[in-house]
Short mmCIF file of C-alpha atoms in Angstrom, two decimals:
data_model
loop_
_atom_site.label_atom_id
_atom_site.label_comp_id
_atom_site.label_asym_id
_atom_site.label_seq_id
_atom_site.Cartn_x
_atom_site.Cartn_y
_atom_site.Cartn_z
CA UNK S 1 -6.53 71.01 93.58
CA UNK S 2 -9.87 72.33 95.48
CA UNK S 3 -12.23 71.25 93.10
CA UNK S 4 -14.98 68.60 94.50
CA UNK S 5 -14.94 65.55 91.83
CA UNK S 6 -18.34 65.26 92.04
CA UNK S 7 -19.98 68.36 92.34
CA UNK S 8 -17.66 70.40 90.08
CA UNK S 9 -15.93 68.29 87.63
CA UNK S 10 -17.86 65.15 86.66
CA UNK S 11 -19.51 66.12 83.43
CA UNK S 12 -18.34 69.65 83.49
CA UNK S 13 -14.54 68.89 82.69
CA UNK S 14 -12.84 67.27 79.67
CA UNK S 15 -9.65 65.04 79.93
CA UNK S 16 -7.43 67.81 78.62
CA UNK S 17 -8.58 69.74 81.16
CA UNK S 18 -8.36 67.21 84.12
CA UNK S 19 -4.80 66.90 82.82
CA UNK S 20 -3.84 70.53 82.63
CA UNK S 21 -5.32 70.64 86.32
CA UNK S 22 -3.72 68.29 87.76
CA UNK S 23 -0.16 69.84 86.54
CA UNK S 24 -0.68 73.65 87.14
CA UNK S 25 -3.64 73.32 89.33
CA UNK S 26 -6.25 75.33 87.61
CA UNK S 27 -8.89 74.86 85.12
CA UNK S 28 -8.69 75.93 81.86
CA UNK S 29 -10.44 78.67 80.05
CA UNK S 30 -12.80 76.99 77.08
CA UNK S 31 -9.82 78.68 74.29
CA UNK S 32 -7.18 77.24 76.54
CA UNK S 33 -8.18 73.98 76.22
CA UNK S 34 -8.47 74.56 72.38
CA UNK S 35 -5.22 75.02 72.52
CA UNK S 36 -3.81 72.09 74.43
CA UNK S 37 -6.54 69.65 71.86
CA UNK S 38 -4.54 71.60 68.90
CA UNK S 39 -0.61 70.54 69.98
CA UNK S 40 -1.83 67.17 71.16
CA UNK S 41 -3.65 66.95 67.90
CA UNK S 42 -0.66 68.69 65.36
CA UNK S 43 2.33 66.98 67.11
CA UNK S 44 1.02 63.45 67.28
CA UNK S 45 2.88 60.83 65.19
CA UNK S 46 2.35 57.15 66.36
CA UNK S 47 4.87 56.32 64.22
CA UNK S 48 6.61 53.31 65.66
CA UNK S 49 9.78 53.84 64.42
CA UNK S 50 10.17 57.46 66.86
CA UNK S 51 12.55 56.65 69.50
CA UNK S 52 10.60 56.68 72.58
CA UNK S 53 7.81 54.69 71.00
CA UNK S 54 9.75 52.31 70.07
CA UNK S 55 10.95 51.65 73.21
CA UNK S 56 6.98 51.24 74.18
CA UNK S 57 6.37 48.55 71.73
CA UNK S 58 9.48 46.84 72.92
CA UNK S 59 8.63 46.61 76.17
CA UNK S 60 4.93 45.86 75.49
CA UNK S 61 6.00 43.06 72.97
CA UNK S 62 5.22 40.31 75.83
CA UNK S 63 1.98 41.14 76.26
CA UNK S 64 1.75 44.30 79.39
CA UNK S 65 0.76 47.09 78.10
CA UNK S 66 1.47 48.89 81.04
CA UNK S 67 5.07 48.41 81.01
CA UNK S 68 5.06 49.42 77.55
CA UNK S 69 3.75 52.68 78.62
CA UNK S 70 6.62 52.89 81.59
CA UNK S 71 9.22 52.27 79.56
CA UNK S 72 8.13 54.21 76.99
CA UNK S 73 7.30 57.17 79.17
CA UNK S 74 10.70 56.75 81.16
CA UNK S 75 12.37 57.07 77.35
CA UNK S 76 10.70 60.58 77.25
CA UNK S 77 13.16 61.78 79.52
CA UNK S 78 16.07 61.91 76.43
CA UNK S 79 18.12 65.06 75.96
CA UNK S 80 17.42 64.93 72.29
CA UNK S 81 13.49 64.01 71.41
CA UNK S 82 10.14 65.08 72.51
CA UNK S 83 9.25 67.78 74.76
CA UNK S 84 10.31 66.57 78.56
CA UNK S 85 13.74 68.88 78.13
CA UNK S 86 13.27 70.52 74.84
CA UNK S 87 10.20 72.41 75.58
CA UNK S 88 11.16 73.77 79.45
CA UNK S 89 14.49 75.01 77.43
CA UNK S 90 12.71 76.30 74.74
CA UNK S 91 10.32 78.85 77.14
CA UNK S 92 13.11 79.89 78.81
CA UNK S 93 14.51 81.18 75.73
CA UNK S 94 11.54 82.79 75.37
CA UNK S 95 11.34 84.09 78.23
CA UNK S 96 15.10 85.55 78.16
CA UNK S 97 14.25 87.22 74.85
CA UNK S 98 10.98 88.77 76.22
CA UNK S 99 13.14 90.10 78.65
CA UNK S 100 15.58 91.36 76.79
CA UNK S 101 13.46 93.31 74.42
CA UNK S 102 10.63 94.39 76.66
CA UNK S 103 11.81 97.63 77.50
CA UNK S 104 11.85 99.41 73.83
CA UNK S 105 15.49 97.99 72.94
CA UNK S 106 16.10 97.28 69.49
CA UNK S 107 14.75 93.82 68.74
CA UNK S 108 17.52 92.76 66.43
CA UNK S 109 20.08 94.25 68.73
CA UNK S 110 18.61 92.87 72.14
CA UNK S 111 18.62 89.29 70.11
CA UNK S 112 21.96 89.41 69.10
CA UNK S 113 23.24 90.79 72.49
CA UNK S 114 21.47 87.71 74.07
CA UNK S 115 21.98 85.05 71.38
CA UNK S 116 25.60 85.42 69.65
CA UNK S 117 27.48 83.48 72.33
CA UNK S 118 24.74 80.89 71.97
CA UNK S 119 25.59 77.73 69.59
CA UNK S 120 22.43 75.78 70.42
CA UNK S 121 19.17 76.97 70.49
CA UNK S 122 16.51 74.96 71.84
CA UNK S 123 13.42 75.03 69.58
CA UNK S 124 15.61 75.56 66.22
CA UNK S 125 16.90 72.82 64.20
CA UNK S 126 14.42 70.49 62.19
CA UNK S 127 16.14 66.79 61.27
CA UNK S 128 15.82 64.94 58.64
CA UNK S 129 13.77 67.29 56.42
CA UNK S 130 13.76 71.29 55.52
CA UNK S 131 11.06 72.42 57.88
CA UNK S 132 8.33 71.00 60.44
CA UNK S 133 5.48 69.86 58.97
CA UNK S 134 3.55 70.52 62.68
CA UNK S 135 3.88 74.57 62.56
CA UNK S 136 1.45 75.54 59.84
CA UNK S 137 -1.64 73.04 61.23
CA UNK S 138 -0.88 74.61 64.58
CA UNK S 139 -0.90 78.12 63.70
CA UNK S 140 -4.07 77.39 61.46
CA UNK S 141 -6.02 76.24 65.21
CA UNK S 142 -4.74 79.17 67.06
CA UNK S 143 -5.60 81.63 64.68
CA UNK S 144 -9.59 80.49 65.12
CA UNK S 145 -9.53 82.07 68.67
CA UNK S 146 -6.94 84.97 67.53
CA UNK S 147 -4.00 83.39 70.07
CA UNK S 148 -1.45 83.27 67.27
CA UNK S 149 -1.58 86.96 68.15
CA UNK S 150 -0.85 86.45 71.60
CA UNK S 151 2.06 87.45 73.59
CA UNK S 152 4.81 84.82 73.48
CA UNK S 153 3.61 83.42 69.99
CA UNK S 154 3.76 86.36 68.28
CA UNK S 155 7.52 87.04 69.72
CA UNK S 156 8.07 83.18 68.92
CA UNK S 157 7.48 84.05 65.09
CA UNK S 158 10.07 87.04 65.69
CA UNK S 159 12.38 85.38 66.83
CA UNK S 160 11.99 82.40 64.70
CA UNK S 161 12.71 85.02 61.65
CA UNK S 162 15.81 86.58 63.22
CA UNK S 163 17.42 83.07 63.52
CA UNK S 164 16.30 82.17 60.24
CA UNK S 165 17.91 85.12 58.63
CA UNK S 166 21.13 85.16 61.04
CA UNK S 167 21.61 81.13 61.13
CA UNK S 168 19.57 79.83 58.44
CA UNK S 169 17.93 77.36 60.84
CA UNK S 170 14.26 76.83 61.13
CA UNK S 171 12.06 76.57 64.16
CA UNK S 172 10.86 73.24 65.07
CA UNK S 173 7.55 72.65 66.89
CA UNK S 174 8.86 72.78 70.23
CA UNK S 175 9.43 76.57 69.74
CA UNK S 176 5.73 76.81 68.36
CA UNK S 177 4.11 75.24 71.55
CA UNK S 178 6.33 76.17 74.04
CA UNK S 179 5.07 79.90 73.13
CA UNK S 180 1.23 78.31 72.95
CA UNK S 181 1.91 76.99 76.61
CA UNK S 182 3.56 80.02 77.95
CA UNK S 183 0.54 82.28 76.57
CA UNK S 184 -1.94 79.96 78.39
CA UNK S 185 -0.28 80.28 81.36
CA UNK S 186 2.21 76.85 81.62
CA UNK S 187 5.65 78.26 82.78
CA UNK S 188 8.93 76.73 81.87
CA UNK S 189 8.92 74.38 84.97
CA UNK S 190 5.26 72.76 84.08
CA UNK S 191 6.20 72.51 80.33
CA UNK S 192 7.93 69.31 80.31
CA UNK S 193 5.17 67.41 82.06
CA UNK S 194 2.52 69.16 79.93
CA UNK S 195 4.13 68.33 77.41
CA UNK S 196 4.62 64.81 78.18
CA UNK S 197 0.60 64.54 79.20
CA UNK S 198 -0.79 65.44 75.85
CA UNK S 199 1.34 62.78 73.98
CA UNK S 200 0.07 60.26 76.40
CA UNK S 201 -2.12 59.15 73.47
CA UNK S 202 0.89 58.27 71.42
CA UNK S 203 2.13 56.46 74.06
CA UNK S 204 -1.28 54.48 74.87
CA UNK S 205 -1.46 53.86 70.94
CA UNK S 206 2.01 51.78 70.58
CA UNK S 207 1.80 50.20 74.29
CA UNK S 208 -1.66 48.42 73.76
CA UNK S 209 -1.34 47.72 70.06
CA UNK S 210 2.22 46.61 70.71
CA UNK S 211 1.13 44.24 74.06
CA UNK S 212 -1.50 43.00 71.44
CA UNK S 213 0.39 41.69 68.77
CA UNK S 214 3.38 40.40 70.32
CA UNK S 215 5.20 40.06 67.90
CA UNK S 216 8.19 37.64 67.68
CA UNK S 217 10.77 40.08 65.68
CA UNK S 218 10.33 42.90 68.42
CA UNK S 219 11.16 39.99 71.33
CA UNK S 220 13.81 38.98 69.22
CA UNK S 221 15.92 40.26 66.28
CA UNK S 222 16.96 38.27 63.50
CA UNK S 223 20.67 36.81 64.24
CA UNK S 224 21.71 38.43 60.98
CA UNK S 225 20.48 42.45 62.28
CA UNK S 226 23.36 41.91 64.67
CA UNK S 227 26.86 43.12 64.46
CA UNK S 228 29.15 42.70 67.23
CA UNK S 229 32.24 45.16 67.52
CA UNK S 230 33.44 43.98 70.79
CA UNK S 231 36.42 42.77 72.12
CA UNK S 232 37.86 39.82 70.32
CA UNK S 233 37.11 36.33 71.98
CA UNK S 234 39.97 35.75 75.13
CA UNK S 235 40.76 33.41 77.87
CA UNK S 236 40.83 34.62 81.48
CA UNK S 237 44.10 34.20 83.80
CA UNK S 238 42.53 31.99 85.79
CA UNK S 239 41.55 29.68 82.95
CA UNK S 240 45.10 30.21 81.40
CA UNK S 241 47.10 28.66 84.57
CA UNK S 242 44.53 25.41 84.37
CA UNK M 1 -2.38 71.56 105.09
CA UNK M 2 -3.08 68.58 107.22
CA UNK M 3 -5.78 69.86 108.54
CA UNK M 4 -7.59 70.81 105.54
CA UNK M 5 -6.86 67.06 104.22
CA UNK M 6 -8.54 65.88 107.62
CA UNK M 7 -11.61 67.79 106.66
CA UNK M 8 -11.56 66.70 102.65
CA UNK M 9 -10.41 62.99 104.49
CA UNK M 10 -13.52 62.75 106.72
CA UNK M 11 -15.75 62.33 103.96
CA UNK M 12 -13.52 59.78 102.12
CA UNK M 13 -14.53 56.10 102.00
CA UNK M 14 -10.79 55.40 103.26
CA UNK M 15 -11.18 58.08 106.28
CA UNK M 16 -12.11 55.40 109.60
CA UNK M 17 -10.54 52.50 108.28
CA UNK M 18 -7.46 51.13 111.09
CA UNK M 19 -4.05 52.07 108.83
CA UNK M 20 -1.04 51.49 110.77
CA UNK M 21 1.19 54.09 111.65
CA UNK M 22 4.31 52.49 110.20
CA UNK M 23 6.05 51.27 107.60
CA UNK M 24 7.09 46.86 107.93
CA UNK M 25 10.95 46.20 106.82
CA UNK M 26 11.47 42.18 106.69
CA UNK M 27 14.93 42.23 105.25
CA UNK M 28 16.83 45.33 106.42
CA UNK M 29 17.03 47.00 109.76
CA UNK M 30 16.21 50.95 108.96
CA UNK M 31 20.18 51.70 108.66
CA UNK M 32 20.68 49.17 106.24
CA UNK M 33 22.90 47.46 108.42
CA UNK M 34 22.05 44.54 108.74
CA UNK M 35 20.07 41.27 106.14
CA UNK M 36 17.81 38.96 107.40
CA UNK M 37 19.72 39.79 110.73
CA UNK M 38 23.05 39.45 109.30
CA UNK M 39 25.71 42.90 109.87
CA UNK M 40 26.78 43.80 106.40
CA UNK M 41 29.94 44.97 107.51
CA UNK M 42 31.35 43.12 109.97
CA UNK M 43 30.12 40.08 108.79
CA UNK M 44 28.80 39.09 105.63
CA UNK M 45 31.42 41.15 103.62
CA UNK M 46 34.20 39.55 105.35
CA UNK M 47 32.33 35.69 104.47
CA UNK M 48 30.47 35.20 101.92
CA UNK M 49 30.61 36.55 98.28
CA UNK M 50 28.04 38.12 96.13
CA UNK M 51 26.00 35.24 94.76
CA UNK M 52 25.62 33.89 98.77
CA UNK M 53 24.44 37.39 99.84
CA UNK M 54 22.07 37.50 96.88
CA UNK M 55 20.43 34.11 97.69
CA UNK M 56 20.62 35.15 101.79
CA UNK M 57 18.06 38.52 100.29
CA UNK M 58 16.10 36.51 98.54
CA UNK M 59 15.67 33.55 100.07
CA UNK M 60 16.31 34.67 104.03
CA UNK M 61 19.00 32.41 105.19
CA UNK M 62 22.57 31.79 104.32
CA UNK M 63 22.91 28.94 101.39
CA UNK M 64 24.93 25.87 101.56
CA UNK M 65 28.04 26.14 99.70
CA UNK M 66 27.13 23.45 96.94
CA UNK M 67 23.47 25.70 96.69
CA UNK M 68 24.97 28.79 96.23
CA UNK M 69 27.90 27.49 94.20
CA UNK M 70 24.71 25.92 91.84
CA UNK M 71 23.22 29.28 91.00
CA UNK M 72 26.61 31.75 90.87
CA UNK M 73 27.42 28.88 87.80
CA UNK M 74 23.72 29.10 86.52
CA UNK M 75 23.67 33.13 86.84
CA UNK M 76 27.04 33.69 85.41
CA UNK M 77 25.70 31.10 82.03
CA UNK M 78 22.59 33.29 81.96
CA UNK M 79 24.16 36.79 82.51
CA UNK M 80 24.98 37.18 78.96
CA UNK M 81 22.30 38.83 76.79
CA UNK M 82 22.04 39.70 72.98
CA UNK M 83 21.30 43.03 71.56
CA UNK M 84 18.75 41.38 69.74
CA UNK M 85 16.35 40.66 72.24
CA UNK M 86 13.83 43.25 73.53
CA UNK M 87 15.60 44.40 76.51
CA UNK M 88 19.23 45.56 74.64
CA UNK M 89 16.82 46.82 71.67
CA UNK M 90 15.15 48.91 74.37
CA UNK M 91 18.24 49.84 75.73
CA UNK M 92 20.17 50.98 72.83
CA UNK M 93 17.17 52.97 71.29
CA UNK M 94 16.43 54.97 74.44
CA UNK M 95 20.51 55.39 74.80
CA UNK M 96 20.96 56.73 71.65
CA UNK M 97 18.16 59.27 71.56
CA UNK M 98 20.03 60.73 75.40
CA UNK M 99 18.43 59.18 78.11
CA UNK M 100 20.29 59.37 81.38
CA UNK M 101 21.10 56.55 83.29
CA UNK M 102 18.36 56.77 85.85
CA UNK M 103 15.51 56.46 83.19
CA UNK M 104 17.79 53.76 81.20
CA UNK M 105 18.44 51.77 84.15
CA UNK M 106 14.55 51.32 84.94
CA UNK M 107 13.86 50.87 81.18
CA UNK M 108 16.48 47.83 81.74
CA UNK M 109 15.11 46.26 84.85
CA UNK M 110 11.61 46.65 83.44
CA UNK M 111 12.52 45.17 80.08
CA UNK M 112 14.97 42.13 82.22
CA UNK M 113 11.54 41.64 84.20
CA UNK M 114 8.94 41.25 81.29
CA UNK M 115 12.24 38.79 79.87
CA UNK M 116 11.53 37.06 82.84
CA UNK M 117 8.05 36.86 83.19
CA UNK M 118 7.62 35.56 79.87
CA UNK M 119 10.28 33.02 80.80
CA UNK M 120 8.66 31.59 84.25
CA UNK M 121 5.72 31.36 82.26
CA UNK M 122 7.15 29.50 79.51
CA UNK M 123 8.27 26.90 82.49
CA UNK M 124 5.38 26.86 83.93
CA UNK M 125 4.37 22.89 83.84
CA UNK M 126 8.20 22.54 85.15
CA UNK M 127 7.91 24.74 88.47
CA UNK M 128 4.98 21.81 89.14
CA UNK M 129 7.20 18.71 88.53
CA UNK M 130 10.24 20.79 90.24
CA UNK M 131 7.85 21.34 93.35
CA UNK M 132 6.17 17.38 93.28
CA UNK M 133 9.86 16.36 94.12
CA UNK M 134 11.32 15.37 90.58
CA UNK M 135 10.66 12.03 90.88
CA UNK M 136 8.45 11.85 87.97
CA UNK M 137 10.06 12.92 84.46
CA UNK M 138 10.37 16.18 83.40
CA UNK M 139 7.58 17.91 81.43
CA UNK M 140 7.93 17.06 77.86
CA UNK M 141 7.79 20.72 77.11
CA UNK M 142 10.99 21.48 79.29
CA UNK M 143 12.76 18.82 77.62
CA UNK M 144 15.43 19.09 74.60
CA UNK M 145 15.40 16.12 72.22
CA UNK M 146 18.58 13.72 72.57
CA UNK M 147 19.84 15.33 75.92
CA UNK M 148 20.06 18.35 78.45
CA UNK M 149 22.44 21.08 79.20
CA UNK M 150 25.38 19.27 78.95
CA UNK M 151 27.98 22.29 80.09
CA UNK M 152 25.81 24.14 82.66
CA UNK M 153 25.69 20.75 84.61
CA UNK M 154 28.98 19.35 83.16
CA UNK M 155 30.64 22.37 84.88
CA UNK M 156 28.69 21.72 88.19
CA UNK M 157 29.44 18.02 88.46
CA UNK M 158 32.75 19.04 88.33
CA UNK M 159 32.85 20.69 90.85
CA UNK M 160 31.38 18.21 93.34
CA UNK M 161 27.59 18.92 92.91
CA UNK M 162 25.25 16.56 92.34
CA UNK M 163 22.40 17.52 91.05
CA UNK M 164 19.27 15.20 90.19
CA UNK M 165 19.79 13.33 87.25
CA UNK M 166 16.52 13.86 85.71
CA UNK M 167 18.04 17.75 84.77
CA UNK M 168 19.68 16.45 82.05
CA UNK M 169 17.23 15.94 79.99
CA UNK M 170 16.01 19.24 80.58
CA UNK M 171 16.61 22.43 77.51
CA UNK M 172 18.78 25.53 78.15
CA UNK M 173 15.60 27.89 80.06
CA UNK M 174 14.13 24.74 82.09
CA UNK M 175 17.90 23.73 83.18
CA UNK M 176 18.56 27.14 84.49
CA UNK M 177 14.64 27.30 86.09
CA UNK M 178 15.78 24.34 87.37
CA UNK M 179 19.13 25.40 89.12
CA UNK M 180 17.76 28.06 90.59
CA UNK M 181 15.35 26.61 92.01
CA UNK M 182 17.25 23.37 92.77
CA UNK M 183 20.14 26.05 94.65
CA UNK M 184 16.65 27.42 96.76
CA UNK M 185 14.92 29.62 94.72
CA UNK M 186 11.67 28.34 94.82
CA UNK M 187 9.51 31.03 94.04
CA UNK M 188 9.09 32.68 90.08
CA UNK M 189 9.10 36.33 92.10
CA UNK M 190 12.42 34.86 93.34
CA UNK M 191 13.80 33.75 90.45
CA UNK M 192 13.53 36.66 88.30
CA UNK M 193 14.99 38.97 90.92
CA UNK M 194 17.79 36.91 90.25
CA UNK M 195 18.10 36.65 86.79
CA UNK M 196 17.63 40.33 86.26
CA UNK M 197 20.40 41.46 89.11
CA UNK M 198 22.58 38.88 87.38
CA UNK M 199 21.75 40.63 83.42
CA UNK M 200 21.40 44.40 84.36
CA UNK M 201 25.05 45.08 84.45
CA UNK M 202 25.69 43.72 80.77
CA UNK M 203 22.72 45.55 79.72
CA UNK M 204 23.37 48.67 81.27
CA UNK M 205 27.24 48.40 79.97
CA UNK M 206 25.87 47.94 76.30
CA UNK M 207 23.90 51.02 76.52
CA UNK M 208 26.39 53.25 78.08
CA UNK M 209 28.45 51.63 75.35
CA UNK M 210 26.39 53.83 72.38
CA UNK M 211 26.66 57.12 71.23
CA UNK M 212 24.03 59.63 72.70
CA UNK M 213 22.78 61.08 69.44
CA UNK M 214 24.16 59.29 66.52
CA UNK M 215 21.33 58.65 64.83
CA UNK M 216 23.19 57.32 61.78
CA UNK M 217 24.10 54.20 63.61
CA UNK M 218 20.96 53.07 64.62
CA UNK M 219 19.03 51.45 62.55
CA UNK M 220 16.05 53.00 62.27
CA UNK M 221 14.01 50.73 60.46
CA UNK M 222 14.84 47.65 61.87
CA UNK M 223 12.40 46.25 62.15
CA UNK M 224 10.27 47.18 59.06
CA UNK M 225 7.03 47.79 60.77
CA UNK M 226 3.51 48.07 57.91
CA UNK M 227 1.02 50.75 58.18
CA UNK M 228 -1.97 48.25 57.89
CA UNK M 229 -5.51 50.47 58.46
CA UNK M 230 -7.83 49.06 60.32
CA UNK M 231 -11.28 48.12 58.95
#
């Protein structure tokens, strides 16, 4: 990325910032980096039971780590949870709606125009529970450097109140930091792999704790947790005519 | 581009050491063509089934029949694999939250191959007595109380094989070690190629088998996992 390891980075540069160099191939303004610590920070959940993670401490449970991690990072790629699709979909939304209302349309019109065909919205929708806990924490870090007034957050909370009015559906955090990326500078290409680097810690968390531990009931379920629904037991033709 | 890496190159540790200038193939001409020497198509497609071919990759020549025979009877037994165990878990979870079958089928193969590591080093002490020439007995740890594997090796003394006598005392995982290695697999790197090629269909079937998305039916807390803070 044209910066000398030794002369420029080492002891100048933070981990965060390594990371977010190595994927859009600058270096991060001190408030950028803020950012980035605040979504790794408000969206982490080690939570073993999350999909992906589980998958880690699966394929930690005999003892590597490092295939936990694999496996578990390969399980980021899902349609449905964490940020590898959801948050590249989600800027582009944002993106179309800047678009659409950038030229002194109506806001609510512009929306509609763009949105009404549109069952699924990426970065709407919160499961399991009436909103996402991760919003307020990460609007409380952005507003210490003023960014909750940037650009693409500030049309993020827009938008997020025209769907909630129109659909009665709440924003979930991918629509929060997918705005916080794209006013740092992360387009909707980068996002999924930015994304993906600052849960790494999640990741780490349920691989090595997971490859320590072992644990018998992760190798192997109970008989009991089992239900099979397959095809009823048979004999083959070839076994029938001997 | 190159050029610039040159310069940044010339001051790397790595920058005068002799690389080649190619990449070595052992088992496949560059088309693909041909294994171990052997034409795909015009030959070993024509002759020789699936299990032969696999042992022929692994093991770089052709098996006897009785060899080959030995391990398509030992895969088949060990091809089946419960939900239960780590790898379908793995599976099913990363199924049912969308995964695509590229990033499912190398959460399989990585889950079959930590199966199988933990196996080969389960039989360790019995890859030592299988390599001394089996005419000691068995490790005690490979062995199952009051007898062996009665219908893997039932099934291939019917069919003509002989294989050494002292198997029978073996348990379920040593007998099929054993097989395998019996039929010419003699290396663990060997061995679990072959056991996960023979289990990755039947895993990868399962998982295509679930629901992308329905939550419902998974069962999210199995197991129960405890929040214990650390000191």
């Amino acid at each position: 990325m044209g910066r000398r390891v030794f002369a420029e980075l080492t002891g100048e540069t933070s981990m965060t910032s390594l990371l977010f160099l190595g994927i859009t191939g600058r270096l991060p303004e001190e408030d950028e980096v803020g950012v980035l610590d605040a979504i790794a920070s408000t969206w982490t959940v080690a939570d073993p039971r999350v999909w992906p993670l589980k998958v880690a401490r699966l394929l930690a449970s005999h003892g590597n780590a490092l295939s936990g991690l694999g496996g578990g990072f390969l399980a980021l790629s899902c349609r449905f949870i964490g940020p590898w699709r959801n948050l590249p979909a989600t800027s582009r939304l944002l993106v179309e709606v800047n678009e659409a209302t950038a030229h002194g349309e109506d806001f609510n019109e512009a929306v509609h125009a763009l949105l009404a065909a549109r069952r699924y919205l990426p970065g709407f929708g919160v499961p399991f529970r009436a909103e996402d806990e991760r919003l307020a924490p990460l609007r409380r870090c952005l507003e210490r450097t003023g960014r909750q007034a940037h650009h693409y957050f500030s049309l993020s909370e827009r938008l997020a109140s025209w769907v909630m009015e129109r659909r009665q559906l709440g924003p979930n955090a991918a629509l929060s930091v997918a705005a916080a990326l794209l006013d740092v500078g992360v387009g909707a290409a980068s996002q999924g792999a930015m994304g993906a680097a600052l849960m790494v810690h999640m990741f780490f968390a349920n691989a090595c704790e997971g490859a320590e531990q072992r644990a018998e009931v992760l190798k192997r379920l109970p008989k009991e947790t089992v239900r099979y629904i397959g095809k009823a037991p048979r004999l083959s033709p070839r076994a029938q005519s001997t | 581009m190159s050029e610039r890496l040159d310069e940044v190159l010339g001051s790397c540790p790595l920058a005068g050491a002799p690389f080649s200038e190619q990449l070595s193939s052992h088992v496949c001409t560059e088309d693909g063509a041909r294994v171990h020497g052997y034409a795909l198509e015009g030959d070993l497609a024509q002759h020789y089934g699936m299990a032969e071919v696999l042992l022929l990759s692994l093991t770089g020549e052709l098996p006897a029949s009785q060899r080959a025979r030995a391990a398509e009877v030992a895969l088949i037994f060990s091809s089946g694999l419960s939900v239960a165990k780590a790898a379908g878990h793995a599976v099913i979870t990363a199924r049912v939250c969308g995964c695509d079958s590229a990033p499912l089928t190398g959460i399989a193969a990585l889950a079959l191959a930590e199966e199988a590591h933990a196996l080969l080093g389960r039989c360790a002490e019995l890859f030592v007595w299988l390599e001394a020439g089996e005419e000691l007995s068995p490790p005690e740890c490979s062995c199952r109380p009051g007898g062996g594997v009665a219908r893997l090796l039932g099934d291939l003394e019917a069919e003509g094989i002989d294989l050494p006598t002292s198997f029978m005392a073996l348990h379920d995982e040593a007998a099929l070690v054993a097989v395998l290695h019996w039929a010419g697999l003699t290396e663990p790197g060997q061995i679990s190629a072959a056991l996960v090629t023979s289990r990755l269909p039947n895993l990868l079937a399962e998982a295509e088998s679930h629901v992308p998305r329905d939550f419902l039916a998974y069962p999210m807390n199995l197991p129960r996992f405890e929040y214990e803070p650390r000191k």
